N, CA, C and O of each residue as an XYZ file, in Angstrom:
716
protein
N     133.386     53.866     57.494
C     133.494     54.145     55.855
C     134.494     55.696     56.011
O     134.309     56.632     56.789
N     135.598     55.516     54.936
C     135.980     56.859     54.695
C     136.606     57.044     52.985
O     137.383     56.346     52.333
N     135.832     58.364     52.646
C     135.529     58.457     50.934
C     136.994     59.660     51.402
O     137.402     60.070     52.488
N     137.398     59.878     50.085
C     138.239     60.954     50.162
C     137.755     62.223     49.315
O     137.531     62.225     48.105
N     137.645     63.248     50.155
C     137.647     64.811     49.154
C     138.650     65.058     48.336
O     138.541     66.090     48.998
N     139.390     65.166     47.693
C     140.437     65.923     47.287
C     140.177     67.212     46.425
O     140.467     67.427     45.248
N     139.478     68.095     47.453
C     138.883     69.515     46.646
C     140.359     70.293     47.332
O     139.979     71.262     47.988
N     141.541     70.192     47.367
C     142.946     70.054     47.824
C     142.585     71.681     47.387
O     142.237     72.085     46.277
N     142.792     72.478     48.662
C     143.281     73.687     47.908
C     145.257     74.173     48.111
O     145.746     74.956     48.925
N     145.639     73.726     47.526
C     146.722     74.266     47.072
C     146.990     75.604     46.150
O     147.218     75.747     44.949
N     146.863     76.485     47.213
C     146.238     77.635     46.979
C     147.359     78.867     45.584
O     147.888     79.945     45.856
N     147.362     78.149     44.232
C     147.894     78.743     43.504
C     147.385     80.000     43.167
O     147.661     80.265     41.997
N     146.625     81.055     43.844
C     146.422     82.243     43.680
C     147.761     82.663     44.922
O     148.564     83.585     44.775
N     147.716     81.926     45.846
C     148.527     82.272     46.958
C     150.222     82.546     46.101
O     150.902     83.507     45.742
N     150.280     81.519     46.092
C     151.901     80.358     45.490
C     152.085     80.951     44.156
O     153.159     80.824     43.567
N     151.120     81.575     43.665
C     151.134     82.581     42.270
C     151.716     81.292     40.898
O     152.310     81.573     39.857
N     151.398     80.262     41.258
C     151.454     79.197     40.027
C     150.222     78.848     39.322
O     149.040     78.718     39.638
N     151.107     78.713     37.963
C     149.623     77.692     36.961
C     149.524     76.717     37.243
O     148.472     76.188     37.602
N     150.873     76.067     37.140
C     151.008     74.575     37.672
C     150.862     74.286     39.039
O     151.058     73.103     39.315
N     150.609     74.936     39.856
C     150.202     74.657     41.494
C     149.198     73.426     41.786
O     148.170     73.357     41.113
N     149.464     72.464     42.761
C     148.383     71.438     42.675
C     149.032     70.201     42.977
O     150.234     70.100     42.734
N     148.271     69.054     43.574
C     148.604     67.807     43.882
C     149.017     66.783     42.758
O     148.147     66.551     41.918
N     150.537     65.973     42.596
C     150.699     65.119     42.102
C     150.635     63.855     42.632
O     150.626     62.941     41.807
N     150.580     63.514     44.006
C     149.755     62.541     44.276
C     149.133     62.513     45.704
O     149.576     63.210     46.616
N     148.306     61.848     45.810
C     147.718     62.169     47.604
C     146.720     60.654     47.707
O     145.531     60.626     47.390
N     147.561     59.372     48.252
C     146.698     58.264     48.488
C     146.943     58.361     50.088
O     147.737     59.148     50.605
N     145.870     57.134     51.015
C     145.632     56.872     51.732
C     146.583     55.689     52.153
O     147.395     55.304     51.312
N     146.549     55.082     53.389
C     147.121     53.755     53.763
C     146.415     53.066     54.792
O     146.589     53.809     55.758
N     145.744     52.128     55.172
C     145.257     51.877     56.250
C     146.358     50.973     57.229
O     146.728     49.892     56.771
N     146.711     51.268     58.135
C     147.893     50.264     58.570
C     147.287     49.178     59.269
O     146.064     49.253     59.389
N     148.050     47.859     59.919
C     147.355     46.801     60.869
C     146.433     47.431     62.070
O     145.299     47.217     62.498
N     147.400     48.230     62.358
C     147.248     48.610     64.287
C     145.725     49.602     63.752
O     144.827     49.821     64.565
N     145.654     50.109     62.302
C     144.099     51.160     62.571
C     144.221     52.542     62.317
O     143.359     53.322     62.721
N     145.204     52.916     61.688
C     146.039     53.892     61.744
C     145.675     54.609     60.270
O     145.990     53.862     59.343
N     145.138     55.769     59.871
C     145.039     55.944     58.977
C     146.004     57.310     58.278
O     145.736     58.512     58.270
N     147.235     56.554     57.705
C     148.369     57.342     56.782
C     148.070     58.098     55.728
O     147.177     57.486     55.141
N     148.343     59.212     55.081
C     148.191     60.418     54.222
C     149.943     60.317     53.711
O     150.809     60.589     54.542
N     150.278     59.953     52.454
C     151.040     60.589     51.653
C     150.782     61.418     50.538
O     150.177     60.859     49.623
N     151.106     62.705     50.362
C     150.526     63.706     49.635
C     152.202     64.395     48.982
O     153.334     64.447     49.461
N     151.683     64.759     47.896
C     152.911     65.549     47.139
C     152.470     66.352     46.146
O     152.094     66.079     45.007
N     152.623     68.005     47.077
C     152.246     69.237     46.414
C     153.524     69.801     45.335
O     154.719     69.680     45.605
N     152.988     70.433     44.072
C     153.932     70.695     43.286
C     153.688     72.417     43.282
O     152.532     72.834     43.201
N     154.434     73.041     43.342
C     154.330     74.619     43.211
C     155.606     75.459     43.099
O     156.661     75.269     43.704
N     155.335     76.373     42.260
C     156.534     77.450     42.426
C     156.106     78.729     43.012
O     154.941     79.127     43.033
N     157.185     79.375     43.511
C     156.793     80.593     44.056
C     156.820     81.791     43.152
O     157.820     81.789     42.434
N     155.800     83.092     42.926
C     155.693     83.759     42.558
C     157.279     84.856     42.742
O     157.924     84.618     43.764
N     157.773     85.833     41.918
C     158.899     86.482     41.666
C     158.740     87.508     43.128
O     159.671     87.722     43.905
N     157.352     88.054     43.268
C     157.185     88.795     44.098
C     157.968     87.730     45.993
O     158.790     87.945     46.884
N     156.999     86.683     45.598
C     157.409     86.146     47.284
C     159.128     85.496     47.573
O     159.816     85.266     48.566
N     159.330     85.356     45.737
C     161.213     85.193     46.142
C     162.206     86.332     46.669
O     163.250     86.305     47.319
N     161.098     87.767     45.867
C     161.792     88.769     46.798
C     161.476     89.344     48.148
O     162.010     90.333     48.650
N     160.712     88.733     48.571
C     160.072     88.501     49.962
C     161.280     87.910     50.712
O     161.656     88.353     51.797
N     161.903     86.817     50.025
C     161.916     85.380     50.723
C     163.924     86.535     50.880
O     164.494     86.813     51.935
N     164.228     86.755     49.969
C     165.742     87.674     49.831
C     165.908     88.749     50.503
O     167.083     89.115     50.539
N     165.290     89.293     50.965
C     164.951     90.694     52.056
C     164.799     89.461     53.455
O     164.540     90.030     54.515
N     164.871     88.571     53.521
C     165.006     87.675     54.617
C     163.730     87.406     55.809
O     163.809     86.979     56.961
N     162.143     88.002     54.714
C     161.357     87.684     55.347
C     160.959     86.169     55.376
O     161.461     85.534     54.448
N     160.309     85.573     56.080
C     160.054     84.231     56.290
C     158.659     84.111     55.466
O     158.080     85.085     54.987
N     158.263     82.930     55.386
C     157.108     82.582     54.979
C     156.416     81.726     55.458
O     157.390     81.004     55.669
N     155.555     81.109     55.847
C     154.809     80.401     56.502
C     154.026     79.347     55.067
O     153.658     79.665     53.936
N     154.029     78.232     55.701
C     152.961     77.426     54.656
C     152.343     76.386     56.001
O     152.716     76.040     57.122
N     151.084     76.146     55.011
C     150.253     74.721     56.406
C     149.489     73.860     55.333
O     148.752     74.163     54.395
N     149.978     72.603     55.866
C     149.392     71.616     55.034
C     147.862     71.017     56.250
O     147.957     70.713     57.439
N     146.701     71.029     55.445
C     145.659     70.598     56.618
C     145.429     69.364     56.233
O     145.579     69.079     55.044
N     145.118     68.626     56.946
C     144.002     67.518     57.094
C     142.853     67.103     57.686
O     142.899     66.537     58.778
N     141.715     67.328     57.057
C     140.745     67.437     58.129
C     139.302     65.807     57.586
O     138.966     65.506     56.441
N     138.945     65.319     58.570
C     138.113     63.832     58.380
C     136.774     64.815     59.193
O     136.651     65.574     60.154
N     136.104     64.337     58.317
C     134.353     64.971     58.791
C     133.469     64.081     58.596
O     133.777     63.167     57.831
N     132.391     64.078     59.093
C     131.189     62.687     59.449
C     130.385     63.492     58.540
O     130.212     64.710     58.559
N     129.992     62.751     57.863
C     128.326     63.283     57.015
C     127.216     63.383     57.754
O     127.090     62.485     58.587
N     126.239     64.318     57.709
C     125.605     64.412     58.597
C     124.314     64.966     57.300
O     124.547     65.894     56.525
N     123.207     64.303     57.304
C     122.248     64.723     56.446
C     121.683     65.887     56.596
O     121.467     66.414     55.505
N     121.378     66.460     57.422
C     120.450     67.177     58.103
C     121.139     68.535     58.260
O     120.483     69.560     58.448
N     122.535     68.521     58.176
C     123.110     69.961     58.594
C     124.638     69.901     58.144
O     124.806     68.841     57.542
N     125.699     70.572     58.205
C     126.972     70.303     57.042
C     127.258     69.549     58.402
O     126.809     69.376     59.535
N     128.296     69.213     57.554
C     128.902     67.944     57.698
C     129.858     68.142     59.322
O     130.235     69.280     59.600
N     130.104     67.260     60.059
C     130.932     67.623     61.438
C     132.388     67.441     61.528
O     132.532     66.341     60.994
N     133.331     67.772     61.811
C     134.531     67.963     61.601
C     134.892     67.088     62.884
O     134.759     67.638     63.977
N     135.315     65.833     62.838
C     135.747     64.865     63.633
C     137.415     64.939     64.100
O     137.890     64.624     65.191
N     138.112     65.458     62.901
C     139.612     65.179     63.393
C     140.076     66.375     62.710
O     139.225     66.945     62.027
N     141.240     66.878     62.746
C     141.846     68.365     62.089
C     142.954     67.887     62.707
O     143.054     67.743     63.925
N     144.106     67.543     61.599
C     145.704     67.634     61.681
C     146.214     68.507     60.748
O     145.743     68.788     59.645
N     147.301     68.950     61.324
C     148.144     69.951     60.930
C     149.370     70.149     60.030
O     148.968     70.197     58.868
N     150.623     70.275     60.090
C     151.515     70.459     59.500
C     151.926     71.877     59.129
O     151.518     72.449     58.118
N     152.524     72.252     59.765
C     153.689     73.655     59.409
C     155.035     74.066     59.004
O     155.955     73.585     59.665
N     155.341     74.900     58.002
C     157.157     75.320     57.606
C     156.539     76.313     57.571
O     155.425     76.721     57.246
N     158.350     76.977     58.350
C     158.456     78.304     58.181
C     159.957     78.176     56.821
O     160.818     77.300     56.911
N     159.944     79.031     55.907
C     160.746     78.761     55.056
C     161.528     80.118     55.541
O     161.008     80.930     56.306
N     162.689     80.240     55.062
C     163.648     81.612     55.329
C     165.042     81.488     54.704
O     165.698     80.446     54.680
N     165.443     82.744     54.169
C     166.708     82.536     53.577
C     167.830     83.463     54.464
O     167.625     84.675     54.526
N     168.751     83.013     54.995
C     169.582     83.650     55.758
C     170.923     84.472     54.587
O     171.732     83.847     53.902
N     170.797     85.843     54.669
C     171.424     86.493     53.662
C     172.964     86.266     53.957
O     173.823     85.681     53.296
N     173.018     86.877     55.082
C     174.431     86.514     55.758
C     175.195     84.985     55.283
O     176.237     84.765     54.665
N     174.556     84.422     55.652
C     175.045     82.980     55.040
C     175.132     82.485     54.315
O     176.013     81.640     54.159
N     173.927     82.878     53.209
C     173.589     82.490     52.263
C     172.979     81.135     52.151
O     173.570     80.438     51.326
N     171.961     80.554     52.743
C     171.671     79.505     52.965
C     170.423     79.289     52.807
O     169.915     80.407     52.721
N     169.366     78.250     52.688
C     168.155     78.364     53.060
C     167.895     77.637     53.811
O     168.405     76.518     53.779
N     166.838     78.064     54.948
C     166.654     77.245     55.867
C     164.844     76.806     55.921
O     163.984     77.633     55.615
N     164.537     75.482     56.329
C     163.024     75.095     56.397
C     163.284     74.420     57.736
O     164.071     73.543     58.094
N     162.222     75.234     58.432
C     161.375     74.612     59.933
C     160.159     74.127     59.328
O     159.507     74.474     58.344
N     159.999     72.905     60.508
C     158.670     72.003     60.486
C     158.133     71.459     62.064
O     158.823     71.022     62.985
N     157.121     71.597     62.017
C     156.176     70.984     62.920
C     154.636     70.856     62.528
O     154.036     71.278     61.539
N     154.097     69.961     63.896
C     152.771     69.793     64.201
C     151.880     71.062     64.936
O     150.680     71.216     65.163
N     152.789     71.677     65.124
C     152.142     72.768     65.487
C     152.481     73.855     64.783
O     153.063     73.611     63.726
N     152.208     75.508     65.167
C     152.185     76.649     64.773
C     153.551     76.844     64.922
O     154.137     76.255     65.830
N     154.231     77.688     64.060
C     155.484     78.139     64.171
C     155.147     79.130     64.526
O     154.091     79.547     64.050
N     155.935     80.046     65.603
C     156.100     81.141     66.000
C     156.387     82.252     65.345
O     156.682     81.812     64.234
N     156.513     83.581     65.289
C     157.130     84.529     64.432
C     158.813     84.357     65.164
O     159.081     83.720     66.182
N     159.647     85.029     64.407
C     160.939     85.247     64.487
C     161.429     85.548     66.357
O     162.480     85.011     66.705
N     160.720     86.299     67.330
C     161.048     86.632     68.392
C     160.112     85.710     69.355
O     160.515     85.448     70.489
N     158.838     85.213     68.884
C     158.234     84.779     69.636
C     158.313     82.813     70.262
O     158.798     82.032     69.443
N     157.986     82.410     71.199
C     157.995     81.495     71.547
C     158.191     80.210     70.242
O     157.872     80.351     69.061
N     158.540     79.507     70.605
C     159.174     78.097     69.549
C     157.760     77.272     69.882
O     157.181     77.464     70.951
N     157.114     76.086     68.615
C     156.894     75.288     69.064
C     157.306     73.926     69.906
O     158.378     73.646     69.369
N     157.135     73.179     70.651
C     158.023     72.334     71.534
C     158.474     71.455     70.238
O     159.647     71.712     69.970
N     157.967     70.604     69.452
C     158.422     69.895     68.589
C     159.178     70.177     67.182
O     158.856     69.478     66.221
N     160.284     71.289     67.009
C     160.520     71.768     65.470
C     161.994     70.832     65.278
O     162.848     70.327     66.008
N     161.720     70.946     63.929
C     162.760     69.865     63.236
C     163.395     71.606     62.126
O     162.637     72.531     61.835
N     164.761     71.539     61.791
C     165.018     72.254     60.507
C     165.869     71.811     59.798
O     166.664     71.151     60.467
N     166.104     71.838     58.787
C     167.036     71.739     57.672
C     167.602     72.587     57.083
O     167.001     73.603     56.732
N     169.180     72.352     56.766
C     169.710     73.863     56.246
C     169.510     73.231     54.612
O     169.399     72.029     54.371
N     169.493     74.274     53.623
C     169.942     74.160     52.287
C     170.918     74.972     51.149
O     171.462     76.027     51.474
N     171.073     74.465     49.957
C     172.063     75.640     49.690
C     170.911     76.192     48.474
O     171.365     77.164     47.871
N     170.211     75.977     48.234
C     168.895     76.377     46.572
C     168.042     76.385     47.051
O     167.924     75.490     47.887
N     166.694     77.493     46.865
C     165.365     77.789     47.007
C     164.841     76.611     46.458
O     163.688     76.264     46.717
N     165.490     76.039     45.813
C     164.595     74.924     44.738
C     164.569     73.574     45.938
O     163.559     72.979     46.315
N     165.587     73.395     46.252
C     166.444     71.888     47.314
C     165.200     72.320     48.614
O     164.296     71.576     48.991
N     165.421     73.391     48.999
C     164.272     73.905     50.289
C     162.915     73.985     49.760
O     162.161     74.023     50.732
N     162.293     74.025     48.735
C     160.739     73.814     48.343
C     160.082     72.483     48.125
O     158.961     72.165     48.520
N     161.190     71.519     47.232
C     161.507     70.463     47.127
C     161.173     69.829     48.676
O     160.191     69.088     48.724
N     161.608     69.966     49.417
C     161.661     69.322     50.882
C     160.417     69.610     51.764
O     160.115     69.109     52.847
N     159.695     70.662     50.931
C     158.405     70.862     51.699
C     157.143     70.410     50.591
O     156.144     70.912     51.108
N     156.892     70.008     49.865
C     156.380     69.378     48.913
C     156.218     68.439     48.714
O     155.653     68.129     47.665
N     156.824     67.058     50.046
C     156.283     65.780     50.190
C     156.565     65.713     51.729
O     157.467     66.094     52.475
N     155.488     65.116     51.844
C     154.555     64.348     53.297
C     153.984     62.649     52.660
O     153.123     62.096     51.975
N     155.606     62.333     53.769
C     154.974     60.579     54.009
C     154.355     60.197     55.173
O     154.597     60.727     56.257
N     153.394     59.107     54.972
C     153.166     58.445     55.646
C     152.393     59.455     57.083
O     152.384     59.073     58.253
N     152.066     60.184     56.799
C     151.356     61.289     58.056
C     149.935     60.761     58.852
O     148.815     60.446     58.448
N     150.565     60.831     60.169
C     149.126     59.788     60.697
C     148.371     60.935     61.073
O     148.604     61.930     61.759
N     147.183     60.411     60.280
C     145.864     61.304     60.539
C     144.960     60.836     61.869
O     144.983     61.341     62.991
N     144.258     59.850     61.448
C     143.440     59.481     62.960
C     143.369     57.639     62.831
O     143.170     56.960     61.823
N     143.585     57.251     64.087
C     142.975     56.316     63.928
C     141.456     55.318     63.786
O     140.560     55.808     64.473
N     141.132     54.340     63.208
C     139.433     54.476     62.626
C     139.044     53.996     63.854
O     137.919     54.343     64.212
N     139.724     53.234     64.653
C     138.539     52.745     65.707
C     138.120     54.289     66.425
O     137.306     54.174     67.341
N     138.460     55.355     66.199
C     138.291     56.661     66.824
C     136.982     56.958     66.207
O     136.157     57.592     66.865
N     136.683     56.522     64.885
C     135.397     57.013     64.307
C     134.564     56.093     64.467
O     134.842     55.001     64.961
N     133.138     56.534     63.952
C     131.788     56.177     64.447
C     131.955     55.350     63.403
O     132.531     55.625     62.351
N     131.252     53.948     63.815
C     131.258     52.767     62.578
C     130.101     52.745     62.252
O     129.162     52.844     63.041
N     130.003     52.602     60.954
C     128.343     52.899     60.027
C     127.861     54.477     59.370
O     126.854     54.889     58.794
N     129.197     55.097     59.814
C     128.737     56.213     59.299
C     129.958     56.827     58.272
O     131.139     56.510     58.413
N     129.489     57.721     57.259
C     130.339     58.031     56.509
C     131.399     59.205     56.438
O     131.129     60.403     56.353
N     132.554     58.677     56.485
C     133.596     60.047     56.656
C     134.549     60.228     55.547
O     135.186     59.367     54.940
N     134.528     61.659     55.377
C     135.166     62.182     54.457
C     137.117     62.754     55.144
O     137.526     63.128     56.243
N     137.771     62.536     53.834
C     138.721     63.013     54.327
C     139.402     64.293     53.372
O     139.690     63.858     52.257
N     139.692     65.592     53.518
C     139.291     66.368     53.137
C     141.246     67.251     53.291
O     141.768     67.219     54.405
N     141.911     67.815     52.285
C     143.453     68.318     52.452
C     143.537     68.963     52.040
O     143.001     69.033     50.935
N     144.547     70.395     52.728
C     144.980     71.728     52.008
C     146.167     71.880     52.241
O     146.611     71.405     53.286
N     146.956     72.525     51.416
C     148.174     73.408     51.709
C     148.057     74.253     51.136
O     147.462     74.252     50.058
N     148.740     75.555     51.821
C     148.157     76.961     51.732
C     149.553     77.869     52.978
O     149.833     77.715     54.166
N     150.088     78.792     51.852
C     150.899     79.956     52.192
C     149.928     80.605     53.391
O     148.837     80.982     52.964
N     150.127     80.773     54.665
C     149.778     81.645     55.440
C     150.097     83.154     55.269
O     150.734     83.631     56.208
N     149.780     84.000     54.257
C     149.637     85.414     54.512
C     149.737     85.980     55.547
O     150.680     86.706     55.862
N     148.516     85.653     56.393
C     148.483     86.591     57.865
C     150.227     86.640     58.498
O     150.652     87.630     59.093
N     150.999     85.509     58.261
C     152.246     85.636     59.049
C     153.428     86.552     58.325
O     154.612     86.432     58.639
N     152.975     87.441     57.360
C     153.903     87.855     56.583
C     153.687     89.468     57.097
O     152.568     89.893     57.386
N     154.948     90.325     57.171
C     154.749     91.908     57.792
C     153.465     92.473     57.490
O     152.567     91.635     57.553
N     153.154     93.451     57.231
C     151.740     94.094     57.023
C     152.587     94.810     55.289
O     152.215     94.467     54.167
N     153.202     95.352     55.449
C     153.656     95.623     54.193
C     153.758     95.106     52.917
O     153.338     95.600     51.871
N     154.505     93.802     53.135
C     154.618     92.623     52.662
C     153.026     92.272     51.835
O     152.556     92.342     50.700
N     152.534     91.804     53.417
C     151.164     91.178     52.847
C     150.215     91.705     51.869
O     149.647     91.090     50.966
N     150.118     93.123     52.235
C     149.708     93.891     51.206
C     149.966     94.054     49.673
O     149.103     94.430     48.880
N     151.308     93.715     49.333
C     152.401     94.001     48.164
C     151.893     92.403     47.802
O     151.067     92.319     46.894
N     152.197     91.536     48.250
C     151.717     89.975     47.720
C     150.316     89.850     47.737
O     149.978     89.368     46.656
N     149.397     90.047     48.419
C     148.027     89.890     48.024
C     147.939     90.765     46.865
O     147.801     90.088     45.847
N     147.969     92.053     46.630
C     147.732     92.490     45.552
C     148.098     91.562     44.036
O     147.434     91.021     43.152
N     149.836     91.794     44.418
C     149.987     90.976     42.882
C     149.015     89.959     42.663
O     148.124     90.151     41.834
N     149.109     88.514     43.547
C     147.818     87.695     43.150
C     146.771     87.901     43.386
O     146.438     87.021     44.180
N     145.845     88.632     43.179
C     144.610     89.059     43.158
C     144.950     89.998     41.594
O     143.913     90.494     41.153
N     145.350     90.092     41.321
C     145.512     91.182     39.811
C     146.118     90.276     38.619
O     146.320     90.770     37.510
C-alpha cells in the first residue's frame, strides 16, 4: 500500500514567492507495476534571483521523490529516492534563456556533465520557468520492488539548490530570503 505525503517543500523562502506551491500532484499505477508521478509546481523568482541570472550566474533546482516504508519502532526507512535536476541560465550575449535537465546532478559550468542531459532554449524567463514547473509521468518505482503488506509513503520536494551559487551570491540571496 502506498500513501501520499505531500509535505512538499516548494521552498518559498528560497524562491521568495508567497504563491509558491503545488498546483497538482498525482500518481498513476501502470499495468506493468510502474508508479508514475505527475507534478505541477508554481513559483515566481525573487528580484534578487532574477538579478543573479541576468549577471550570467546559473540557478540549480531539484525535484525529489522519496518512497519510505513505515516502521513503528524507528524512523521510516527510505526505500527509493528519485531526483531530477535543472540548471537555468541566461546567455547575456545571445539574449536567450537556457534550461538543462537531467536525472543526475548537473555539474558547475566547467565541471564534468551528467551522462544524460537535455537542454532547451527560450526567449523569455517566464517560458523557461514554465518548462521547469511541470513533470509528467515521472517513473518513481516498480511496486513489485516494494514489500507487500507494508505501508509506504511517497514524499515530494522541489527546491532551489543554493549551494550551487557562488559564495557572494549565496550570502546575498540567503540574507534576503531570511529577512
